[in-house]
Coordinates of C-alpha atoms in Angstrom, one line a residue:
Chain A
M12 CA -5.9 -6.3 10.4
T13 CA -9.0 -5.4 12.5
R14 CA -8.7 -4.3 16.1
T15 CA -10.0 -6.9 18.6
K16 CA -13.1 -5.4 20.2
L17 CA -14.6 -8.5 21.7
H18 CA -13.8 -10.5 24.8
L19 CA -14.7 -13.9 23.5
V20 CA -14.5 -16.6 26.1
D21 CA -16.6 -19.7 26.9
K22 CA -18.6 -20.2 30.1
H23 CA -15.4 -21.3 32.0
G24 CA -13.5 -18.2 31.0
N25 CA -11.4 -20.0 28.3
T26 CA -10.7 -18.4 25.0
I27 CA -13.0 -19.8 22.3
S28 CA -11.8 -21.6 19.2
S29 CA -10.5 -19.5 16.3
V30 CA -13.3 -20.6 14.0
N31 CA -15.9 -19.5 16.4
R32 CA -14.0 -16.3 17.2
A33 CA -13.9 -15.4 13.5
A34 CA -17.6 -16.1 13.2
A35 CA -18.6 -13.9 16.1
E36 CA -16.2 -11.1 15.0
A37 CA -17.6 -11.2 11.5
A38 CA -21.1 -11.0 12.7
F39 CA -20.2 -8.2 15.1
A40 CA -18.5 -6.2 12.3
W41 CA -21.5 -6.6 10.1
A42 CA -24.0 -5.6 12.9
E43 CA -21.9 -2.6 14.0
R44 CA -21.9 -1.3 10.4
E45 CA -25.5 -2.2 9.6
F46 CA -27.1 -0.7 12.7
P47 CA -25.1 2.4 13.6
Q48 CA -28.0 3.6 15.7
I49 CA -27.4 0.8 18.2
D50 CA -24.8 1.4 20.9
P51 CA -21.8 -0.7 19.8
A52 CA -21.2 -1.8 23.4
L53 CA -24.6 -3.4 23.3
V54 CA -23.9 -5.2 20.0
A55 CA -20.5 -6.3 21.4
D56 CA -22.3 -7.8 24.4
W57 CA -24.6 -9.8 22.1
A58 CA -21.7 -10.9 19.9
E59 CA -19.8 -12.2 22.9
E60 CA -22.9 -14.0 24.0
V61 CA -23.3 -15.5 20.6
G62 CA -19.6 -16.6 20.6
K63 CA -20.1 -18.3 24.0
T64 CA -23.2 -20.1 22.7
I65 CA -21.5 -21.4 19.6
E66 CA -18.6 -22.6 21.7
T67 CA -21.1 -24.4 24.0
Y68 CA -22.9 -26.1 21.2
G69 CA -19.6 -27.1 19.6
Q70 CA -19.9 -29.7 16.9
R71 CA -23.6 -29.4 16.8
V72 CA -23.3 -26.0 15.0
E73 CA -22.8 -26.9 11.4
S74 CA -21.7 -23.4 10.3
P75 CA -20.4 -21.1 13.0
K76 CA -20.5 -18.1 10.8
R77 CA -24.0 -18.7 9.6
Y78 CA -25.1 -19.3 13.1
A79 CA -23.4 -16.1 14.4
F80 CA -25.0 -13.9 11.7
A81 CA -28.5 -15.4 12.3
A82 CA -28.2 -15.2 16.1
L83 CA -26.9 -11.7 16.2
H84 CA -29.5 -10.5 13.7
G85 CA -32.2 -12.1 15.8
K86 CA -30.9 -10.3 18.9
V87 CA -30.8 -7.0 17.0
R88 CA -34.4 -7.4 15.8
Q89 CA -35.6 -8.5 19.2
W90 CA -34.0 -5.4 20.7
M91 CA -35.6 -3.1 18.1
R92 CA -39.0 -4.6 18.8
S93 CA -38.7 -4.6 22.6
K94 CA -37.2 -1.1 22.7
A95 CA -40.1 0.3 20.8
S96 CA -42.7 -1.3 23.0
K97 CA -40.9 -0.7 26.3
E98 CA -43.2 0.6 29.0
I99 CA -41.9 3.4 31.1
P100 CA -43.7 4.5 34.2
V101 CA -44.0 8.3 34.1
G102 CA -45.5 11.1 36.0
I103 CA -46.3 14.5 34.6
G104 CA -44.2 17.5 33.5
V105 CA -40.6 16.7 32.6
D106 CA -41.2 13.0 32.9
L107 CA -44.0 13.3 30.5
E108 CA -41.9 15.3 28.0
K109 CA -39.3 12.6 28.2
W110 CA -41.9 10.1 27.6
V111 CA -43.1 12.0 24.6
G112 CA -39.6 11.6 23.1
V113 CA -39.9 7.9 23.5
E114 CA -43.4 8.0 22.1
N115 CA -42.0 9.6 18.9
G116 CA -39.6 6.7 18.6
I117 CA -42.4 4.3 19.0
Q118 CA -44.5 6.1 16.4
R119 CA -41.5 6.2 14.0
M120 CA -41.1 2.5 14.5
M121 CA -44.7 1.8 13.9
D122 CA -44.7 4.0 10.8
R123 CA -41.8 2.0 9.6
T124 CA -43.6 -1.3 10.2
I125 CA -46.6 0.0 8.3
L126 CA -44.5 1.2 5.5
F127 CA -42.8 -2.2 5.2
N128 CA -46.2 -3.9 5.2
E129 CA -47.4 -1.5 2.5
L130 CA -44.3 -2.2 0.5
K131 CA -44.8 -5.9 0.9
A132 CA -48.3 -5.6 -0.3
K133 CA -47.6 -3.4 -3.2
L134 CA -44.4 -4.9 -4.5
N135 CA -44.6 -8.2 -6.3
E136 CA -41.8 -10.8 -6.4
R137 CA -40.2 -9.3 -9.5
D138 CA -40.2 -5.8 -7.9
N139 CA -38.6 -7.2 -4.8
F140 CA -36.0 -8.9 -7.0
I141 CA -35.2 -5.7 -8.8
L142 CA -34.8 -3.9 -5.5
M143 CA -32.5 -6.6 -4.3
L144 CA -30.4 -6.3 -7.4
L145 CA -30.1 -2.5 -6.8
L146 CA -29.0 -3.3 -3.2
Q147 CA -26.4 -5.6 -4.7
D148 CA -25.0 -2.7 -6.7
I149 CA -26.5 -4.1 -9.9
S150 CA -28.2 -0.8 -10.7
T151 CA -27.9 -0.5 -14.5
P152 CA -30.7 -1.5 -16.8
A153 CA -28.2 -3.8 -18.6
G154 CA -27.4 -5.7 -15.4
V155 CA -31.1 -5.9 -14.4
A156 CA -31.9 -7.1 -17.9
E157 CA -29.4 -9.9 -17.7
A158 CA -30.6 -10.9 -14.3
L159 CA -34.3 -11.0 -15.3
G160 CA -33.7 -12.4 -18.7
V161 CA -35.5 -9.5 -20.4
N162 CA -34.4 -6.8 -22.9
Y163 CA -32.8 -3.5 -21.9
A164 CA -35.9 -1.4 -22.5
A165 CA -38.1 -3.7 -20.4
A166 CA -35.5 -3.7 -17.6
A167 CA -35.3 0.1 -17.6
Q168 CA -39.1 0.3 -17.5
A169 CA -39.3 -2.2 -14.6
I170 CA -36.7 -0.3 -12.6
H171 CA -38.7 2.9 -13.2
R172 CA -41.9 1.3 -12.1
V173 CA -40.4 -0.1 -8.8
K174 CA -39.0 3.3 -8.0
N175 CA -42.4 4.9 -8.6
R176 CA -44.1 2.4 -6.3
I177 CA -41.7 3.0 -3.5
A178 CA -41.8 6.7 -3.9
A179 CA -45.6 6.6 -3.7
S180 CA -45.6 4.5 -0.6
M181 CA -43.1 6.7 1.1
A182 CA -44.8 9.9 0.1
Q183 CA -48.0 8.5 1.6
S184 CA -46.2 7.5 4.8
E185 CA -44.6 11.0 5.2
K186 CA -47.9 12.7 4.5
E187 CA -49.6 10.8 7.3
E188 CA -46.7 11.2 9.8
P189 CA -46.8 14.9 11.1
E190 CA -50.2 14.7 12.7
S191 CA -50.7 11.1 12.6
D192 CA -53.7 9.9 14.7
R193 CA -53.5 6.3 13.6
Y194 CA -52.3 5.2 17.0
C195 CA -53.6 7.7 19.5
R196 CA -55.3 11.1 19.6
V197 CA -54.2 13.6 22.3
K198 CA -57.0 15.9 23.4
G199 CA -56.8 19.0 25.4
Chain B
M1 CA -31.7 2.9 0.1
D2 CA -31.3 2.5 3.8
I3 CA -35.0 2.0 4.4
I4 CA -35.1 -0.6 1.5
K5 CA -32.1 -2.4 3.1
D6 CA -34.0 -2.5 6.4
Y7 CA -37.1 -3.6 4.6
F8 CA -35.3 -6.7 3.3
L9 CA -33.6 -7.3 6.6
E10 CA -36.8 -7.3 8.5
T11 CA -39.7 -8.5 6.4
N12 CA -38.6 -11.9 5.3
P13 CA -37.7 -13.9 8.4
N14 CA -36.6 -17.5 7.6
P15 CA -35.3 -18.8 10.9
E16 CA -35.4 -22.4 9.7
R17 CA -33.3 -21.4 6.7
K18 CA -35.6 -23.1 4.2
G19 CA -34.2 -23.2 0.7
C20 CA -31.1 -21.2 1.6
P21 CA -28.0 -21.4 -0.6
D22 CA -24.8 -22.5 1.2
E23 CA -22.2 -20.1 2.6
A24 CA -19.9 -20.4 -0.3
T25 CA -22.6 -19.3 -2.7
L26 CA -23.5 -16.3 -0.6
Q27 CA -19.8 -15.4 -0.4
G28 CA -19.5 -15.7 -4.1
L29 CA -22.4 -13.4 -4.6
A30 CA -21.0 -10.9 -2.2
E31 CA -17.6 -11.0 -3.9
D32 CA -19.1 -10.6 -7.4
R33 CA -17.7 -14.0 -8.4
L34 CA -21.1 -15.3 -9.5
P35 CA -23.1 -14.1 -12.5
V36 CA -25.8 -11.5 -12.3
S37 CA -28.4 -14.1 -13.3
H38 CA -27.5 -16.5 -10.5
P39 CA -30.7 -17.9 -8.9
A40 CA -29.4 -17.2 -5.4
R41 CA -29.8 -13.5 -6.0
L42 CA -33.5 -14.0 -6.2
H43 CA -33.5 -15.9 -2.9
L44 CA -31.9 -12.9 -1.1
A45 CA -35.1 -11.0 -1.8
S46 CA -37.1 -13.5 0.2
C47 CA -34.8 -14.4 3.1
S48 CA -33.7 -11.8 5.7
E49 CA -31.2 -14.2 7.2
C50 CA -29.4 -14.8 3.9
F51 CA -29.5 -11.1 3.1
A52 CA -27.9 -10.3 6.4
E53 CA -25.2 -12.9 5.8
Y54 CA -24.7 -11.6 2.3
R55 CA -24.2 -8.0 3.6
G56 CA -21.7 -9.3 6.2
Y57 CA -19.6 -10.9 3.4
R58 CA -20.0 -7.9 1.2
F59 CA -18.7 -5.5 3.9
A60 CA -15.7 -7.8 4.6
W61 CA -14.9 -8.1 0.9
Q62 CA -15.2 -4.3 0.4
D63 CA -13.0 -3.6 3.4
A64 CA -10.4 -6.1 2.1
H65 CA -10.6 -4.5 -1.3
K66 CA -10.0 -1.1 0.1
R67 CA -7.1 -2.3 2.2
R68 CA -5.6 -4.0 -0.9
R69 CA -6.0 -0.8 -2.9
R70 CA -4.4 1.2 -0.2
L71 CA -1.5 -1.3 -0.1
V72 CA -1.1 -1.2 -3.8
Q73 CA -1.1 2.6 -3.7
W74 CA 1.6 2.6 -1.0
A75 CA 3.6 0.0 -2.9
A76 CA 3.3 2.1 -6.1
A77 CA 4.5 5.2 -4.2
A78 CA 7.4 3.2 -2.7
V79 CA 8.4 1.9 -6.1
L80 CA 8.1 5.5 -7.5
V81 CA 10.4 6.9 -4.7
A82 CA 12.8 4.0 -5.1
S83 CA 12.9 4.5 -8.9
A84 CA 13.4 8.2 -8.5
G85 CA 16.3 7.5 -6.1
A86 CA 17.8 4.9 -8.3
A87 CA 17.5 7.2 -11.3
T88 CA 19.2 10.0 -9.4
F89 CA 21.9 7.7 -8.2
W90 CA 22.4 6.3 -11.7
S91 CA 22.6 9.8 -13.2
V92 CA 25.1 10.9 -10.6
E93 CA 27.2 7.7 -11.0
H94 CA 26.9 7.9 -14.8
H95 CA 28.0 11.5 -14.8
L96 CA 31.0 10.7 -12.5
A97 CA 32.0 7.7 -14.5
Q98 CA 31.8 9.7 -17.7
R99 CA 34.0 12.4 -16.2
E100 CA 36.4 9.7 -15.0
V101 CA 36.5 8.2 -18.5
Q102 CA 37.0 11.6 -20.0
Q103 CA 39.9 12.2 -17.6
Q104 CA 41.4 8.8 -18.3
V105 CA 41.1 9.3 -22.1
A106 CA 42.7 12.7 -21.7
A107 CA 45.4 11.2 -19.5
A108 CA 46.0 8.4 -22.0
V109 CA 47.0 10.8 -24.7
P110 CA 50.8 11.1 -24.5
V111 CA 52.1 14.5 -23.5
D112 CA 55.4 15.7 -24.8
A113 CA 57.7 17.1 -22.1
T114 CA 61.3 18.0 -22.0
V115 CA 63.5 18.0 -18.9
N116 CA 66.6 20.0 -19.3
L117 CA 69.3 18.9 -16.9
L118 CA 72.2 20.4 -18.9
D119 CA 73.1 22.8 -16.1
A120 CA 71.4 21.1 -13.3
G121 CA 73.2 20.6 -10.0
T122 CA 73.1 16.9 -9.3
F123 CA 73.8 14.9 -6.3
R124 CA 75.0 11.3 -6.4
G125 CA 73.8 8.7 -4.0
P126 CA 71.2 8.8 -1.2
D127 CA 73.2 10.9 1.3
D128 CA 74.1 13.9 -0.7
A129 CA 71.0 16.0 0.0
A130 CA 72.6 19.3 0.8
T131 CA 73.3 20.3 -2.8
P132 CA 70.9 23.0 -4.1
I133 CA 68.3 21.4 -6.4
Q134 CA 66.4 22.4 -9.5
Q135 CA 62.8 21.4 -9.5
V136 CA 61.3 19.7 -12.6
L137 CA 57.5 19.7 -13.3
L138 CA 55.6 16.9 -15.0
P139 CA 51.9 16.2 -15.4
A140 CA 50.2 13.0 -14.1
A141 CA 49.7 11.5 -17.5
V142 CA 51.5 9.4 -20.2
V143 CA 54.5 11.5 -20.9
R144 CA 56.8 11.3 -23.9
L145 CA 59.8 12.6 -22.1
S146 CA 63.0 13.9 -23.6
V147 CA 65.7 14.2 -20.9
I148 CA 68.6 16.4 -21.8
L149 CA 71.3 15.0 -19.6
P150 CA 73.8 17.1 -17.7
R151 CA 76.8 18.4 -19.5
F152 CA 79.5 15.8 -20.3
S153 CA 77.1 12.9 -19.8
Q154 CA 78.1 9.9 -21.8
T155 CA 76.0 8.3 -24.4
G156 CA 74.7 4.8 -23.9
H157 CA 71.8 3.0 -22.3
Y158 CA 69.9 4.8 -19.6
D159 CA 67.1 3.9 -17.3
I160 CA 64.9 6.9 -16.3
R161 CA 63.0 6.3 -13.0
I162 CA 60.5 8.4 -11.1
A163 CA 60.6 7.3 -7.4
K164 CA 59.1 8.5 -4.2
D165 CA 62.5 8.6 -2.5
K166 CA 66.2 8.4 -3.2
E167 CA 66.4 4.8 -2.1
A168 CA 64.1 4.0 -5.0
S169 CA 62.0 1.8 -2.7
Y170 CA 58.8 2.9 -4.5
V171 CA 59.3 3.5 -8.2
V172 CA 56.2 5.1 -9.7
A173 CA 57.3 4.7 -13.3
H174 CA 60.4 4.0 -15.3
G175 CA 61.4 3.9 -18.9
E176 CA 64.6 2.8 -20.8
G177 CA 66.2 4.6 -23.7
E178 CA 69.5 5.3 -25.5
G179 CA 71.4 8.4 -24.6
I180 CA 72.2 10.0 -28.0
D181 CA 74.5 12.7 -28.7
N182 CA 72.7 15.7 -30.2
A183 CA 74.9 18.7 -31.0
G184 CA 77.1 18.3 -28.0
T185 CA 74.3 17.4 -25.6
T186 CA 73.1 13.9 -24.6
V187 CA 69.4 13.3 -24.9
V188 CA 67.4 10.2 -23.7
K189 CA 63.9 9.7 -24.9
V190 CA 61.5 7.6 -22.8
V191 CA 57.8 7.2 -22.3
L192 CA 56.6 7.3 -18.7
D193 CA 53.1 6.4 -17.5
L194 CA 52.5 8.7 -14.6
R195 CA 48.7 8.4 -14.5
G196 CA 48.9 6.4 -11.3
A197 CA 51.0 9.0 -9.6
K198 CA 49.4 11.3 -7.0
A199 CA 50.3 14.9 -7.2
G200 CA 53.4 15.7 -5.0
M201 CA 57.1 15.6 -4.8
Y202 CA 59.2 12.8 -6.3
F203 CA 62.7 12.2 -7.6
L204 CA 63.7 11.7 -11.2
A205 CA 66.7 9.4 -11.4
T206 CA 69.0 8.7 -14.3
V207 CA 70.7 5.4 -14.2
R208 CA 73.4 4.8 -16.8
G209 CA 73.5 1.2 -17.9
A210 CA 77.3 0.8 -18.2
D211 CA 78.4 1.9 -14.7
N212 CA 75.1 1.9 -13.0
G213 CA 75.8 5.5 -11.8
V214 CA 72.6 7.1 -10.4
Y215 CA 71.8 10.8 -10.3
Y216 CA 68.7 12.3 -8.6
Y217 CA 66.8 15.4 -9.5
P218 CA 63.8 16.7 -7.5
L219 CA 60.6 16.4 -9.5
K220 CA 57.0 17.7 -8.9
I221 CA 54.0 15.9 -10.4
N222 CA 50.9 18.0 -11.0
Q223 CA 47.4 16.5 -11.3
R224 CA 46.0 17.2 -14.7

């Protein structure tokens, strides 16, 4: 049995229905595990908000669980985007150093976005499918062969090719990162 | 694989959920209930929302699986401990029962014993307790007893009793036999089952059938 971490009430302060509660809690459990870098209290806030919204919409929500996952995922993504582009008014000295820390975060985020774009451009649909199979713990050539409807050797070769492509993209990304001047150049 | 996971979670937004499989299918994929070649697996590679949902179901399933495994391990441990306890209990019980059986078998084998009352000082009736007594010893077993009656005892039918007191209110065992003259002495042979008698002091009583005269002799029964 999981420990209750959420205070799930509707806008009038009444406890929400058990179905909606289960949906919000499932989505929260997923987000908490999927994005450990985000403060759990923040995720809990969002999950409570999602629970409240589902309760408000009531019958109009066809699948509370599906809604909860999508809504919470949206909030996480929005937070990741807005956090990266947050503007902080700073002076010089210590403030500036702090700001540099934030700047690194932004750069990492942008590098990540570029990496994802590169991967999207380089990987075809079949490569994506193979990667998805690996993420589903179908990692043997035999499993991939069955899923793709090809023979063992072809599956093994396809896995190898996908790994090489990813490695190449990531190596390129890491090579550019240390003194990256893609976004700004600091002089002086 | 974390970066790849993030790649799929971020790069294929599908807010309108176009072409998405239903919840049950995603759950089936997450719980490995659907075949590897199921077409919905391909969809996961192009829909971040479905992939997120799939991951949620997968985590829940893995957690439940772990909990079940832990429960099974605990149950197995409990069964093991209970079995060990039962085995120990059975072993001890079996050992004790076996010993008891051995004792019973040993006690069931008749033991020959002779009580010689030829020169015994006797006392007649319940009140005559002051007379010096001669103690007789018998085992708590089936006893094939030969009683040599006191001098000048008459032949005839006798009842030999082992009683807790002289009033014979609690007779432990008794046997009847004929008093036969044997070279000037009268001997009565009876079989007494003393297995139920606890070790301690008793009285051996000889009751002659003809005149119902009762004589008491102190007796001690020993545990075998």
